[in-house]
Amino acid sequence: MDACRGENPVCAGVRNDVRRRCRLRVAELKLQVTALLGFLTFLGADAYDPLDPNGNITIRWDVVSWTPDGYVAVVTMNNFQMYRHIMSPGWTMGWTWAKKEVIWSMVGAQATEQGDCSKFKGNIPHCCKRTPAVVDLLPGVPYNQQIQNCCKGGVLSSWGQDPAGSVAGFQVSVGQAGTTNRTVRVPRNFTLMGPGPGYTCGPAKIVPSTTFLTPDRRRKTQALMTWNVTCTWSKFLASKNPTCCVSFSSFYNSTITPCPTCACGCENKRNCVRSDSKLLSTSGINRPRRDGVQLLQCTHHMCPVRVHWHVKLNYKEYWRVKIAITNFNFRTNYTQWTLVAQHPNLNNVTQVFSFDYKPLVPYQSINDTGMFYGIKFYNDLLMEAGPLGNVQSEVLLRKDQDTFTLKQGWAFPRKVYFNGEECMMPPPDLYPFLPNAAHVGARVALDCFASCALLVLLLVVL
Ligand SMILES: *[C@@H]1O[C@H](CO)[C@@H](O)[C@H](O)[C@H]1NC(C)=O
Ligand SMILES: *[C@@H]1O[C@H](CO)[C@@H](O)[C@H](O)[C@H]1NC(C)=O
Ligand SMILES: *[C@@H]1O[C@H](CO)[C@@H](O)[C@H](O)[C@H]1NC(C)=O
Ligand SMILES: *[C@@H]1O[C@H](CO)[C@@H](O)[C@H](O)[C@H]1NC(C)=O
Ligand SMILES: *[C@@H]1O[C@H](CO)[C@@H](O)[C@H](O)[C@H]1NC(C)=O
Ligand SMILES: *[C@@H]1O[C@H](CO)[C@@H](O)[C@H](O)[C@H]1NC(C)=O
Ligand SMILES: *[C@@H]1O[C@H](CO)[C@@H](O)[C@H](O)[C@H]1NC(C)=O
Ligand SMILES: *[C@@H]1O[C@H](CO)[C@@H](O)[C@H](O)[C@H]1NC(C)=O
């Protein structure tokens, strides 16, 4: 941020407001460099989210007893991602057995297919597939068929929103397996769908055995053996197109900057439904489909979700933003939705009126990102497209007098994520302009171009 302060020769003689813009441009450039580094890291490490660098889902298997032909394991899945959750219809966990293991029985979850158990007489296993796919049970199963953290219909909250809801668990009884910690073979090729693609899982690693406290907390017990699997999310796997877009408006300019046209791809435009269509009164039209096919309202952007950021008021020491999220998807209710925004003034959020807010500080020094989410039982459900398909709130921010400006789109967010997916933003030249700022723009652009070019040069040289 300070690249244009003090005796930096690039900035000598630059007028004050020019200097401010210049600083912004340099900051932007730094951001782009960060993004580029992020991308390079992605190429190396498969997945990297600069706003949640430590986010992952960890699957832990604790062998709790040996059986005559195998073992019983308690499987725990922790979502350590700050703002990415798994929504209904929930997660599916898969793996490949290393040998000829079978699943005798499960508690708190079930395999989607039994597979070919024709070799067995008498007792028939729950699943004989070499690559089982396991799903959670629905809430409300009888108490004796439950286990801790199970039976949430596959829903896994994000760590930032609801740590208690960010854990899933089930128990599996494995046969035709090793019966000591030297003969057991850990499963391979773990997969996690949530409910669509997006996650990649690493290999299972044997780790120090988990210790448990007994319910009365007076005794510690220990798993006989433990292995962990870490799964990370990558947008490149999740979807080809963005799934949300951002539009802008402000009190100082009556132009609304819409979402970019076809922001989420226009391939499905032929199947969209106009909001006044008679089709919408057909019964069952909103029912989510088994094959996951969505039904979108016709819009020029064709996004299932739009986030609108309105700069509403400018007080002496504060400014006020209104945020509205609109659902254009007739077949999806977004439960426990999250919205992440990046803006330099989020370090001074004073009040958020009808959402919850939590700052995200992935790097200790920069406090420019935060997550908004619905208030439980009030607006944590973003309803299907239609008259109820929106949620909104206002945010009061305290100005930092050094950086605050309405010029050049400063008041608009740098990045927006809905449910962990980055939203498509309008191009910067279409942001609502402050009246008569246009002619200053050209000069500033030139000054900045010079300094930015130099910065790039420096970066390249270094
Ligand atoms: C997974 O996330 C947790 C919590 O952020 C972190 O402590 C752990 O190091 C991560 N694991 C990997 C393999 O990245
Ligand atoms: C294994 O996963 C659990 C979460 O399920 C985590 O708390 C623990 O730190 C992990 N162990 C290692 C060695 O990564
Ligand atoms: C296996 O169990 C033995 C004791 O039965 C223990 O000494 C050893 O550390 C265990 N190995 C692993 C990998 O857990
Ligand atoms: C695991 O997956 C990789 C690639 O997807 C494949 O080459 C390998 O054979 C699989 N391993 C097992 C045990 O199925
Ligand atoms: C959304 O939730 C409402 C109220 O719970 C329900 O009536 C409606 O069927 C749901 N819609 C979808 C698409 O699941
Ligand atoms: C980040 O900003 C929020 C206000 O938006 C503040 O409450 C929080 O203490 C700040 N955190 C850090 C680490 O500066
Ligand atoms: C804004 O937040 C930063 C860091 O959180 C703090 O140092 C600064 O004093 C705040 N500014 C105002 C005007 O409150
Ligand atoms: C409002 O902003 C638009 C750009 O989005 C700009 O073309 C227009 O000139 C601005 N209106 C005024 C009155 O400055």
XYZ file of C-alpha atoms and ligand atoms in Angstrom:
574
model
C 0.000 0.000 0.000
C 2.887 2.345 0.699
C 4.583 2.055 -2.647
C 3.612 5.637 -3.516
C 4.427 7.212 -0.164
C 7.549 9.046 0.902
C 10.491 9.410 -1.436
C 9.514 6.845 -4.044
C 10.650 8.737 -7.176
C 7.802 7.330 -9.228
C 5.360 9.353 -7.203
C 7.215 12.634 -6.839
C 5.106 15.531 -7.991
C 1.943 13.541 -8.388
C -1.083 15.411 -7.162
C -2.850 14.185 -4.033
C -5.864 12.436 -5.500
C -3.695 11.084 -8.257
C -1.432 9.711 -5.587
C -4.344 7.994 -3.936
C -5.449 6.380 -7.186
C -1.923 5.472 -7.889
C -1.677 3.705 -4.567
C -4.845 1.879 -5.434
C -3.451 0.763 -8.738
C -0.277 -0.443 -7.115
C -2.337 -2.278 -4.530
C -4.388 -3.801 -7.308
C -1.254 -4.832 -9.077
C 0.045 -6.448 -5.912
C -3.231 -8.256 -5.665
C -2.877 -9.526 -9.187
C 0.634 -10.698 -8.433
C -0.731 -12.476 -5.348
C -3.397 -14.053 -7.496
C -0.772 -15.150 -9.985
C 1.309 -16.661 -7.207
C -1.851 -18.349 -6.009
C -2.393 -19.788 -9.448
C 1.181 -21.024 -9.645
C 0.744 -22.647 -6.248
C -2.395 -24.218 -7.623
C -0.457 -25.713 -10.496
C 1.969 -27.202 -8.002
C -0.345 -28.259 -5.198
C -3.595 -29.007 -6.989
C -5.771 -26.606 -5.043
C -5.307 -23.311 -3.291
C -7.773 -20.697 -2.162
C -5.985 -17.469 -1.192
C -8.905 -16.460 1.041
C -8.882 -19.779 2.915
C -5.360 -21.135 2.505
C -5.714 -23.745 5.255
C -9.170 -24.953 4.284
C -9.643 -28.698 3.856
C -11.889 -31.570 4.787
C -10.142 -34.219 6.868
C -11.425 -37.786 7.036
C -10.147 -39.796 9.993
C -10.530 -43.546 10.507
C -10.089 -44.780 14.069
C -9.936 -48.550 14.427
C -11.739 -49.138 17.719
C -11.740 -52.933 17.822
C -10.425 -55.977 15.998
C -12.904 -58.658 14.964
C -12.273 -62.311 13.957
C -11.943 -61.291 10.293
C -11.274 -57.578 10.368
C -12.008 -54.468 12.377
C -14.563 -51.890 13.418
C -13.676 -48.286 12.591
C -15.276 -44.997 13.528
C -14.960 -42.587 10.623
C -15.021 -38.864 11.365
C -15.111 -36.154 8.740
C -14.180 -32.598 9.766
C -14.835 -29.629 7.522
C -12.045 -27.171 8.299
C -13.039 -24.808 5.503
C -14.043 -21.370 6.758
C -16.905 -20.704 4.345
C -17.453 -23.706 2.116
C -20.113 -26.127 3.301
C -21.790 -29.191 1.833
C -25.450 -28.610 1.177
C -28.327 -31.029 0.727
C -28.441 -33.617 -0.885
C -25.150 -33.994 0.909
C -21.780 -35.690 0.691
C -20.810 -39.033 -0.827
C -17.555 -40.622 0.307
C -15.873 -43.305 -1.764
C -12.673 -45.357 -1.626
C -11.031 -48.436 -3.104
C -10.289 -51.410 -0.842
C -6.662 -52.513 -0.929
C -7.524 -56.252 -0.838
C -10.816 -58.138 -0.803
C -12.426 -56.328 2.136
C -16.211 -56.210 2.542
C -18.441 -54.096 4.751
C -20.379 -56.311 7.169
C -22.420 -53.477 8.587
C -22.580 -49.724 9.040
C -24.060 -47.436 11.683
C -25.025 -43.862 10.846
C -24.435 -44.152 7.112
C -24.962 -46.612 4.278
C -23.333 -47.761 1.064
C -25.374 -46.712 -1.958
C -24.994 -50.146 -3.604
C -24.557 -53.587 -2.136
C -22.697 -55.003 -5.109
C -22.132 -58.707 -5.792
C -22.226 -60.667 -2.526
C -23.057 -63.990 -4.203
C -19.992 -65.673 -2.664
C -21.487 -65.366 0.809
C -23.834 -67.863 2.445
C -25.792 -67.147 5.619
C -24.610 -63.763 6.768
C -24.691 -61.386 3.791
C -22.462 -58.284 3.965
C -23.864 -54.764 3.711
C -21.597 -54.061 0.736
C -19.225 -56.182 -1.339
C -18.136 -53.575 -3.843
C -14.441 -52.977 -4.233
C -15.179 -49.222 -4.498
C -17.991 -48.487 -2.044
C -19.809 -45.147 -2.096
C -21.163 -44.135 1.297
C -23.833 -41.563 2.126
C -25.150 -40.176 5.396
C -28.533 -41.229 6.799
C -31.386 -38.768 6.974
C -32.224 -37.072 10.273
C -34.766 -38.924 12.373
C -33.426 -42.489 12.178
C -34.115 -44.529 15.330
C -31.772 -43.754 18.175
C -30.205 -47.240 18.227
C -29.129 -46.812 14.587
C -27.313 -43.567 15.261
C -23.771 -42.663 16.157
C -22.185 -39.388 17.187
C -22.290 -36.702 14.439
C -24.258 -38.891 12.036
C -27.549 -38.587 10.310
C -27.613 -35.035 9.022
C -28.650 -35.955 5.499
C -25.068 -35.387 4.385
C -25.088 -31.711 5.289
C -21.743 -30.466 6.570
C -21.586 -26.860 7.802
C -18.564 -24.677 7.254
C -16.153 -24.250 10.124
C -16.582 -20.464 10.094
C -20.349 -20.581 10.284
C -21.071 -23.504 12.597
C -18.134 -25.485 14.022
C -20.475 -27.921 15.795
C -22.224 -28.751 12.522
C -18.980 -29.137 10.595
C -18.415 -32.752 11.699
C -19.869 -35.954 10.271
C -19.406 -39.487 11.558
C -20.285 -43.108 10.951
C -19.119 -46.551 12.004
C -18.087 -49.306 9.661
C -17.453 -52.957 10.376
C -14.961 -54.360 7.867
C -14.437 -58.048 7.075
C -11.835 -60.019 5.114
C -9.322 -57.468 6.301
C -6.198 -57.508 8.387
C -6.744 -58.024 12.106
C -3.620 -56.381 13.527
C -2.016 -53.026 12.933
C 0.623 -54.766 10.813
C -1.745 -56.664 8.523
C -4.395 -54.013 7.966
C -4.183 -52.317 4.578
C -5.488 -48.762 4.487
C -8.095 -48.030 1.793
C -6.897 -46.121 -1.254
C -8.159 -43.544 -3.702
C -10.558 -41.697 -1.429
C -13.126 -39.541 -3.187
C -15.498 -36.946 -1.803
C -18.444 -35.514 -3.685
C -20.251 -32.687 -2.093
C -22.791 -33.105 -3.813
C -21.076 -32.193 -7.111
C -17.390 -32.626 -7.895
C -14.788 -30.214 -6.547
C -12.786 -32.189 -3.973
C -9.571 -34.113 -4.450
C -8.359 -36.373 -1.670
C -4.783 -37.267 -0.868
C -3.578 -40.713 0.221
C -4.539 -42.139 3.607
C -1.692 -41.629 6.084
C -1.221 -43.589 9.266
C -1.027 -41.040 12.101
C -0.619 -41.275 15.886
C -3.670 -42.986 17.363
C -6.489 -40.683 18.438
C -7.220 -40.540 22.159
C -10.782 -40.208 23.417
C -12.114 -39.051 26.751
C -14.752 -41.314 28.279
C -18.139 -39.626 28.727
C -17.473 -38.998 32.425
C -14.128 -37.426 31.392
C -12.259 -39.479 33.970
C -10.443 -41.831 31.636
C -8.672 -41.655 28.295
C -8.970 -44.415 25.743
C -7.041 -44.784 22.547
C -7.816 -45.972 19.026
C -5.956 -49.160 18.056
C -4.845 -47.502 14.865
C -5.681 -44.249 13.047
C -5.312 -42.981 9.509
C -6.152 -39.596 8.013
C -7.103 -38.437 4.555
C -7.116 -34.759 3.549
C -9.405 -33.505 0.802
C -9.135 -30.060 -0.751
C -11.507 -28.133 -2.944
C -10.604 -26.739 -6.320
C -12.775 -24.487 -8.429
C -11.273 -25.975 -11.556
C -12.923 -29.267 -10.711
C -16.163 -27.829 -9.376
C -17.732 -26.235 -12.402
C -16.824 -24.987 -15.815
C -18.785 -21.766 -15.430
C -19.150 -19.357 -12.527
C -22.299 -19.933 -10.492
C -22.943 -16.388 -9.345
C -22.412 -12.825 -10.470
C -22.235 -9.374 -8.943
C -24.055 -6.152 -9.849
C -23.450 -2.638 -8.498
C -25.250 0.600 -7.867
C -24.714 3.741 -5.800
C -26.502 6.797 -4.489
C -24.299 9.085 -6.582
C -25.063 7.669 -10.009
C -28.423 6.356 -11.166
C -26.825 3.841 -13.535
C -27.050 0.253 -12.322
C -24.054 -1.791 -13.363
C -25.562 -5.167 -14.175
C -23.978 -8.588 -14.027
C -21.984 -9.296 -17.188
C -24.038 -10.903 -19.949
C -23.782 -14.690 -19.892
C -21.647 -14.401 -16.733
C -22.481 -18.011 -15.903
C -22.578 -19.286 -19.474
C -25.604 -19.106 -21.732
C -25.651 -22.772 -22.784
C -28.829 -23.372 -20.779
C -30.663 -20.350 -22.035
C -33.036 -22.490 -24.096
C -34.305 -24.280 -20.979
C -34.803 -21.254 -18.755
C -38.209 -20.124 -17.539
C -39.489 -16.569 -17.514
C -40.679 -15.322 -14.155
C -44.208 -14.830 -15.541
C -44.393 -18.256 -17.187
C -47.494 -20.388 -16.580
C -45.153 -23.367 -16.228
C -44.334 -22.147 -12.733
C -47.778 -23.014 -11.446
C -47.278 -26.680 -12.422
C -47.148 -28.733 -9.254
C -43.767 -30.270 -8.509
C -41.899 -27.838 -10.739
C -39.703 -26.831 -7.769
C -38.899 -30.368 -6.673
C -35.129 -30.959 -6.827
C -34.391 -33.597 -9.453
C -32.455 -36.768 -8.800
C -30.142 -36.094 -11.729
C -29.486 -32.626 -10.285
C -30.746 -30.807 -13.394
C -31.550 -27.210 -12.416
C -34.251 -24.879 -13.625
C -33.203 -21.247 -13.907
C -35.144 -18.072 -14.348
C -34.289 -16.397 -17.681
C -31.853 -13.531 -17.125
C -29.202 -11.964 -19.324
C -26.506 -13.367 -16.994
C -28.019 -16.855 -16.530
C -26.551 -17.190 -13.051
C -28.374 -19.130 -10.348
C -27.402 -16.419 -7.841
C -26.818 -12.682 -8.082
C -25.189 -10.548 -5.401
C -25.996 -6.838 -5.529
C -23.764 -4.300 -3.759
C -25.339 -0.870 -3.371
C -23.372 2.050 -1.936
C -26.226 3.624 -0.072
C -25.062 6.517 2.042
C -22.012 8.622 2.749
C -21.879 10.101 6.240
C -19.054 12.154 7.677
C -17.335 9.316 9.492
C -19.206 6.312 8.179
C -20.580 4.920 4.963
C -23.285 2.399 4.373
C -23.652 -0.485 1.935
C -26.701 -2.563 1.164
C -26.124 -6.162 0.101
C -28.881 -8.209 -1.550
C -28.596 -11.818 -2.704
C -31.156 -13.105 -5.178
C -31.842 -16.721 -6.110
C -32.767 -17.413 -9.745
C -32.839 -21.171 -9.308
C -36.318 -22.657 -9.049
C -35.085 -26.014 -7.771
C -32.632 -25.031 -5.048
C -33.053 -23.619 -1.568
C -29.628 -22.477 -0.402
C -29.403 -23.580 3.216
C -26.666 -22.059 5.385
C -25.487 -19.889 2.516
C -22.289 -17.885 2.916
C -21.062 -14.749 1.221
C -17.413 -13.774 1.309
C -16.373 -10.279 0.314
C -12.993 -8.653 -0.002
C -12.796 -4.904 0.455
C -10.073 -2.789 2.112
C -12.573 -1.171 4.496
C -13.818 -4.444 5.980
C -11.244 -3.920 8.738
C -13.664 -1.335 10.150
C -17.066 -2.989 9.935
C -19.101 -1.234 12.620
C -22.467 -2.905 12.294
C -24.094 -5.543 10.098
C -27.841 -5.211 10.369
C -29.421 -8.499 9.402
C -26.660 -10.962 8.577
C -24.010 -12.436 10.813
C -20.468 -11.352 10.044
C -17.076 -12.834 10.788
C -13.728 -11.382 9.650
C -11.451 -13.832 7.840
C -7.812 -13.088 8.398
C -5.912 -15.651 6.363
C -2.737 -13.590 6.535
C -2.245 -11.965 9.906
C -1.486 -8.544 8.449
C -4.389 -8.062 6.028
C -7.893 -7.743 7.435
C -9.792 -7.037 4.237
C -11.951 -10.151 3.919
C -14.979 -11.321 5.797
C -17.858 -13.734 5.590
C -21.520 -12.852 5.838
C -24.090 -15.528 6.577
C -27.738 -15.718 7.529
C -29.038 -15.402 11.061
C -30.209 -18.826 12.215
C -33.938 -19.407 11.679
C -34.329 -15.882 10.287
C -32.573 -15.631 6.934
C -30.086 -18.504 6.806
C -32.261 -20.050 4.098
C -32.166 -18.420 0.683
C -35.415 -19.670 -0.823
C -35.937 -20.923 -4.349
C -36.442 -18.334 -7.118
C -39.608 -16.318 -6.727
C -40.982 -13.609 -4.485
C -39.224 -15.047 -1.395
C -35.975 -15.883 -3.166
C -33.786 -13.145 -1.717
C -32.026 -12.064 1.469
C -30.569 -8.665 2.261
C -28.755 -6.642 4.846
C -27.002 -3.347 5.356
C -23.478 -2.812 6.554
C -22.125 0.250 8.324
C -18.416 0.875 7.862
C -16.225 3.389 9.592
C -14.157 5.407 7.169
C -10.439 5.344 7.214
C -9.986 8.974 6.127
C -6.711 8.172 4.343
C -8.120 5.668 1.940
C -11.852 6.239 1.733
C -13.050 7.560 -1.618
C -16.075 7.234 -3.821
C -13.902 7.605 -6.881
C -12.944 4.929 -9.325
C -15.147 2.265 -7.874
C -13.173 2.083 -4.640
C -16.397 1.529 -2.693
C -17.100 -1.747 -4.478
C -15.754 -5.134 -3.414
C -12.618 -6.590 -4.979
C -13.869 -10.163 -4.798
C -17.128 -11.856 -3.897
C -17.744 -15.553 -3.221
C -21.134 -17.136 -2.757
C -21.078 -20.556 -1.069
C -17.359 -20.712 -1.670
C -17.570 -20.098 -5.410
C -16.114 -16.937 -6.839
C -18.685 -14.650 -8.450
C -18.249 -12.971 -11.810
C -17.763 -9.201 -11.471
C -18.590 -6.441 -13.970
C -15.593 -5.018 -15.864
C -14.034 -2.068 -13.948
C -14.810 0.487 -16.662
C -18.530 -0.064 -16.116
C -18.563 0.625 -12.369
C -20.854 3.527 -11.398
C -18.742 6.671 -11.812
C -18.786 9.683 -9.621
C -20.126 12.517 -11.857
C -17.355 14.540 -13.568
C -14.625 12.142 -12.496
C -14.119 11.006 -16.069
C -11.634 13.650 -17.219
C -9.386 13.171 -14.195
C -9.388 9.499 -15.011
C -7.333 9.829 -18.169
C -4.421 11.693 -16.540
C -4.390 9.436 -13.551
C -4.363 6.433 -15.788
C -1.237 7.746 -17.515
C 0.597 8.500 -14.269
C -0.323 5.182 -12.903
C 0.624 3.392 -16.037
C 4.165 4.709 -15.689
C 4.492 3.692 -12.052
C 2.881 0.333 -12.561
C 5.123 -0.424 -15.500
C 8.083 0.308 -13.288
C 6.729 -1.932 -10.554
C 6.280 -4.751 -13.016
C 9.808 -4.232 -14.218
C 11.080 -4.352 -10.644
C 9.132 -7.509 -9.947
C 10.454 -9.147 -13.088
C 14.016 -8.176 -12.262
C 13.680 -9.471 -8.721
C -6.237 -29.123 7.206
O -6.806 -28.027 7.890
C -6.387 -27.884 9.241
C -7.161 -26.737 9.836
O -7.036 -25.589 9.065
C -4.883 -27.658 9.285
O -4.460 -27.583 10.631
C -4.184 -28.821 8.604
O -2.811 -28.550 8.549
C -4.711 -28.999 7.190
N -4.127 -30.199 6.640
C -3.473 -30.189 5.487
C -2.894 -31.477 5.045
O -3.384 -29.173 4.803
C -6.192 -36.225 11.582
O -7.480 -35.644 11.393
C -8.023 -35.034 12.549
C -9.360 -34.468 12.157
O -10.265 -35.452 11.809
C -7.118 -33.913 13.026
O -7.648 -33.357 14.210
C -5.748 -34.475 13.278
O -4.897 -33.399 13.629
C -5.216 -35.161 12.044
N -3.915 -35.740 12.356
C -2.835 -35.480 11.646
C -1.562 -36.091 12.123
O -2.862 -34.777 10.638
C 1.100 -51.667 16.426
O 0.852 -52.173 17.711
C 2.005 -52.339 18.482
C 1.610 -52.942 19.814
O 0.669 -53.924 19.617
C 2.689 -51.003 18.696
O 3.893 -51.173 19.411
C 2.970 -50.376 17.360
O 3.471 -49.061 17.557
C 1.703 -50.288 16.531
N 2.030 -49.773 15.221
C 1.292 -48.842 14.626
C 1.705 -48.434 13.262
O 0.309 -48.321 15.174
C -6.319 -45.133 -7.884
O -6.552 -44.190 -8.916
C -5.497 -44.116 -9.850
C -5.816 -43.011 -10.818
O -7.075 -42.517 -10.668
C -5.352 -45.444 -10.566
O -4.276 -45.368 -11.480
C -5.084 -46.519 -9.536
O -5.049 -47.775 -10.176
C -6.159 -46.521 -8.489
N -5.806 -47.473 -7.446
C -6.608 -48.432 -7.064
C -6.103 -49.307 -5.974
O -7.700 -48.594 -7.557
C -37.648 -24.679 -0.075
O -38.106 -24.603 1.249
C -39.499 -24.432 1.363
C -39.836 -24.263 2.818
O -39.116 -25.154 3.609
C -40.215 -25.626 0.735
O -41.618 -25.446 0.796
C -39.803 -25.739 -0.729
O -40.356 -26.893 -1.316
C -38.285 -25.831 -0.826
N -37.904 -25.763 -2.231
C -36.977 -26.550 -2.769
C -36.625 -26.299 -4.176
O -36.427 -27.444 -2.141
C -10.686 -7.193 11.542
O -11.730 -6.245 11.400
C -12.854 -6.428 12.248
C -13.865 -5.353 11.973
O -14.303 -5.416 10.676
C -12.396 -6.352 13.703
O -13.508 -6.615 14.530
C -11.316 -7.388 13.950
O -10.834 -7.258 15.248
C -10.166 -7.200 12.968
N -9.207 -8.282 13.162
C -7.883 -8.101 13.116
C -7.032 -9.313 13.338
O -7.396 -7.014 12.886
C -9.700 0.587 11.187
O -9.168 -0.664 11.533
C -7.776 -0.655 11.715
C -7.312 -2.103 11.918
O -8.348 -2.927 12.300
C -7.448 0.231 12.902
O -6.047 0.269 13.099
C -7.972 1.626 12.608
O -7.776 2.450 13.727
C -9.435 1.592 12.279
N -9.840 2.913 11.830
C -10.881 3.541 12.349
C -11.176 4.874 11.784
O -11.543 3.019 13.231
C -22.559 6.917 -14.063
O -21.633 5.854 -14.292
C -21.538 5.477 -15.647
C -20.597 4.298 -15.722
O -21.146 3.182 -15.136
C -21.039 6.629 -16.479
O -21.013 6.253 -17.844
C -21.946 7.838 -16.284
O -21.398 8.930 -16.939
C -22.110 8.164 -14.823
N -23.098 9.205 -14.652
C -22.790 10.425 -14.269
C -23.904 11.379 -14.100
O -21.635 10.731 -14.085
